[in-house]
Amino acid sequence: MRIAPEGWPFIKTALALDLALVVVWYAWPGWAIALPLLGLVVTAWLFVFFRDPERAGPRGDHLVISPADGRVCGIARVEESMYLHRTATRISVFMNVFNVHVNRYPVSGEIEVAHYNPGEFMVASHDKASLVNEQSSLGIRSPRGAVLVRQIAGMIARRIVTDGGPGDVVTQGERMGMIRFGSRVDVFLDASAVLKVSLGDTVYAGRTVLAELP
């Protein structure tokens, strides 16, 4: 199982703690066995959380692929003033702590805008989180027009990783970054895009088609 690079510091720390807990159990046998067992459960969860599986799926300039694993928690018409500068369709994908948290580019193209905004850490599935939470946005000029993708930190997320920057040419389905420990990713599209998902659908980064561009 491939592990995202951001996960190794956490996993190595957990393994070192597991070893220390085994020493404690060896020194005080009996009830202390619960400590290393609990540590192993946490370590196993970290391996699962930071997994980075290969993803293949539909590709094409007319397709918008999900940038995240999770559940579609919102579909709305909004005024997007940072990059698209017009009415747009916003598709929001909420990632819980058991989803793969590696994010992927929804379209191919050139990154024209990259913007990081510090903020709050309210529950990411709330609609207001798109406005007030810590977030990192990338505006991508695709062959079929502009697409904005925004990583939004959640209540327990404290680190957004975004790999690309202005001038980078990116490929649909390739790694874009990740958000640690529960979060959300929004995609803003031209309002004429034809949606292929509905509220509540389960989607997968690099595999599920969110919409088709005109």
C-alpha positions as CSV (number, residue, x, y, z in Angstrom):
1,M,0.0,0.0,0.0
2,R,1.5,3.3,-1.1
3,I,1.6,6.0,1.6
4,A,1.4,9.8,1.0
5,P,4.7,11.5,2.0
6,E,2.9,13.7,4.5
7,G,1.9,10.7,6.5
8,W,5.3,9.3,7.3
9,P,6.2,11.7,10.2
10,F,2.9,10.7,11.9
11,I,3.4,7.0,11.3
12,K,7.0,7.0,12.5
13,T,6.0,8.8,15.6
14,A,3.2,6.4,16.2
15,L,5.5,3.4,15.7
16,A,8.0,4.8,18.2
17,L,5.2,5.3,20.7
18,D,4.1,1.7,20.1
19,L,7.5,0.5,21.0
20,A,7.6,2.6,24.2
21,L,4.1,1.2,25.2
22,V,5.4,-2.3,24.7
23,V,8.3,-1.6,27.1
24,V,5.7,-0.2,29.6
25,W,3.7,-3.4,29.3
26,Y,6.8,-5.5,29.7
27,A,7.6,-3.7,32.9
28,W,4.1,-3.8,34.3
29,P,2.4,-6.9,32.8
30,G,-1.3,-7.3,33.2
31,W,-3.7,-4.5,32.5
32,A,-1.0,-2.5,30.7
33,I,-1.5,-4.7,27.7
34,A,-4.3,-2.4,26.7
35,L,-1.8,0.4,26.0
36,P,0.2,-1.2,23.2
37,L,-3.0,-2.6,21.7
38,L,-4.6,0.8,21.6
39,G,-1.4,2.2,20.1
40,L,-1.4,-0.4,17.3
41,V,-5.0,0.5,16.5
42,V,-4.1,4.2,16.1
43,T,-1.0,3.2,14.0
44,A,-3.2,1.0,11.7
45,W,-5.6,3.9,11.3
46,L,-2.8,6.2,10.3
47,F,-1.7,3.8,7.6
48,V,-5.3,3.7,6.3
49,F,-5.7,7.5,6.5
50,F,-2.5,8.3,4.6
51,R,-3.0,5.7,1.9
52,D,-2.4,7.0,-1.6
53,P,-3.8,4.5,-4.1
54,E,-3.3,4.6,-7.8
55,R,-6.4,5.9,-9.5
56,A,-7.6,5.4,-13.1
57,G,-10.8,6.5,-14.6
58,P,-12.5,8.5,-17.4
59,R,-10.4,11.3,-18.8
60,G,-11.0,14.1,-21.2
61,D,-11.1,17.9,-21.7
62,H,-14.9,17.9,-21.4
63,L,-14.9,16.1,-18.1
64,V,-14.5,17.4,-14.6
65,I,-13.3,14.6,-12.3
66,S,-13.8,14.5,-8.6
67,P,-10.7,16.0,-6.7
68,A,-11.6,14.1,-3.5
69,D,-13.0,10.9,-2.1
70,G,-16.1,11.4,0.0
71,R,-19.7,12.5,-0.2
72,V,-21.3,15.3,-2.2
73,C,-22.5,17.5,0.6
74,G,-23.5,20.5,-1.5
75,I,-24.5,21.6,-5.0
76,A,-25.3,25.3,-5.4
77,R,-25.3,28.3,-7.8
78,V,-23.0,31.0,-6.3
79,E,-21.3,34.2,-7.4
80,E,-17.6,33.3,-7.7
81,S,-15.5,36.5,-7.6
82,M,-12.0,35.2,-7.1
83,Y,-11.3,33.6,-10.4
84,L,-14.3,32.9,-12.6
85,H,-15.9,36.3,-11.9
86,R,-19.4,35.1,-12.7
87,T,-22.2,32.9,-11.5
88,A,-20.9,29.4,-11.1
89,T,-22.0,25.9,-10.0
90,R,-20.2,24.8,-6.8
91,I,-19.9,21.1,-6.1
92,S,-18.7,20.3,-2.5
93,V,-17.2,17.0,-1.5
94,F,-16.9,16.2,2.2
95,M,-14.1,13.8,3.3
96,N,-14.5,12.0,6.6
97,V,-11.6,10.7,8.6
98,F,-11.8,7.3,6.9
99,N,-11.7,8.5,3.3
100,V,-8.5,8.7,1.2
101,H,-7.3,12.3,1.7
102,V,-5.0,12.7,-1.3
103,N,-6.6,15.3,-3.6
104,R,-6.3,15.2,-7.4
105,Y,-6.7,17.7,-10.2
106,P,-10.2,17.7,-11.7
107,V,-9.1,19.0,-15.1
108,S,-5.9,19.4,-17.1
109,G,-4.6,22.9,-17.8
110,E,-2.4,25.7,-16.5
111,I,-2.7,27.0,-13.0
112,E,-3.3,30.8,-13.3
113,V,-4.2,31.6,-9.7
114,A,-3.1,30.2,-6.4
115,H,-4.4,31.7,-3.1
116,Y,-4.1,30.6,0.5
117,N,-6.5,32.1,3.1
118,P,-6.1,31.4,6.8
119,G,-9.4,31.2,8.7
120,E,-11.6,29.3,11.1
121,F,-12.0,25.5,11.6
122,M,-15.7,25.0,11.7
123,V,-17.3,21.7,10.5
124,A,-16.4,21.4,6.9
125,S,-19.7,20.1,5.7
126,H,-21.4,23.4,6.7
127,D,-22.2,25.7,3.8
128,K,-20.5,28.6,5.6
129,A,-17.2,26.8,5.8
130,S,-16.5,27.7,2.1
131,L,-16.4,31.4,3.2
132,V,-14.8,31.4,6.7
133,N,-12.5,28.3,7.0
134,E,-8.8,28.0,6.3
135,Q,-8.6,27.2,2.6
136,S,-6.3,26.9,-0.5
137,S,-7.6,27.7,-4.0
138,L,-6.2,27.0,-7.4
139,G,-7.7,28.5,-10.6
140,I,-7.0,26.3,-13.6
141,R,-7.4,27.3,-17.2
142,S,-8.5,24.2,-19.0
143,P,-9.1,23.7,-22.7
144,R,-12.8,24.1,-22.0
145,G,-12.6,27.1,-19.7
146,A,-11.8,28.2,-16.2
147,V,-12.2,25.8,-13.2
148,L,-11.6,26.7,-9.6
149,V,-10.8,24.0,-7.0
150,R,-10.7,24.9,-3.3
151,Q,-9.3,22.8,-0.4
152,I,-11.1,23.7,2.8
153,A,-9.9,22.7,6.3
154,G,-12.4,21.1,8.7
155,M,-12.9,21.2,12.4
156,I,-9.9,18.9,13.2
157,A,-7.9,19.6,10.0
158,R,-4.9,21.7,10.7
159,R,-2.7,21.4,7.5
160,I,-3.6,21.9,3.9
161,V,-1.0,20.7,1.4
162,T,-1.2,22.1,-2.2
163,D,1.5,20.9,-4.6
164,G,0.9,23.2,-7.6
165,G,1.5,26.9,-8.2
166,P,0.9,29.6,-10.9
167,G,2.4,28.7,-14.2
168,D,2.4,25.0,-13.6
169,V,0.8,22.8,-16.2
170,V,-1.2,20.0,-14.5
171,T,-2.8,16.8,-15.6
172,Q,-6.3,15.6,-14.8
173,G,-6.2,12.9,-12.1
174,E,-2.7,13.6,-10.9
175,R,-2.0,14.4,-7.3
176,M,-2.9,18.0,-6.3
177,G,-2.2,17.7,-2.5
178,M,-4.0,16.6,0.6
179,I,-5.8,17.9,3.7
180,R,-5.0,16.2,7.0
181,F,-7.8,14.8,9.2
182,G,-11.2,15.6,7.9
183,S,-12.0,18.3,5.4
184,R,-13.8,19.4,2.2
185,V,-13.0,20.2,-1.4
186,D,-15.1,22.5,-3.6
187,V,-15.1,22.7,-7.4
188,F,-16.5,25.8,-9.1
189,L,-17.6,25.4,-12.7
190,D,-19.3,27.4,-15.4
191,A,-23.0,27.4,-14.7
192,S,-23.6,25.7,-18.1
193,A,-21.8,22.6,-17.0
194,V,-23.9,19.4,-17.1
195,L,-23.9,17.8,-13.6
196,K,-23.3,14.0,-13.4
197,V,-23.7,13.7,-9.6
198,S,-26.4,14.4,-7.1
199,L,-26.5,15.5,-3.4
200,G,-25.4,12.6,-1.2
201,D,-23.5,10.7,-3.9
202,T,-20.3,8.9,-2.9
203,V,-17.4,10.0,-5.2
204,Y,-13.8,9.0,-5.7
205,A,-10.8,11.3,-6.5
206,G,-9.5,10.7,-10.0
207,R,-12.3,8.3,-10.9
208,T,-15.8,9.8,-10.6
209,V,-17.1,12.3,-13.2
210,L,-18.7,15.3,-11.5
211,A,-19.7,17.2,-14.6
212,E,-19.3,17.7,-18.3
213,L,-18.1,21.1,-19.6
214,P,-19.8,22.6,-22.8
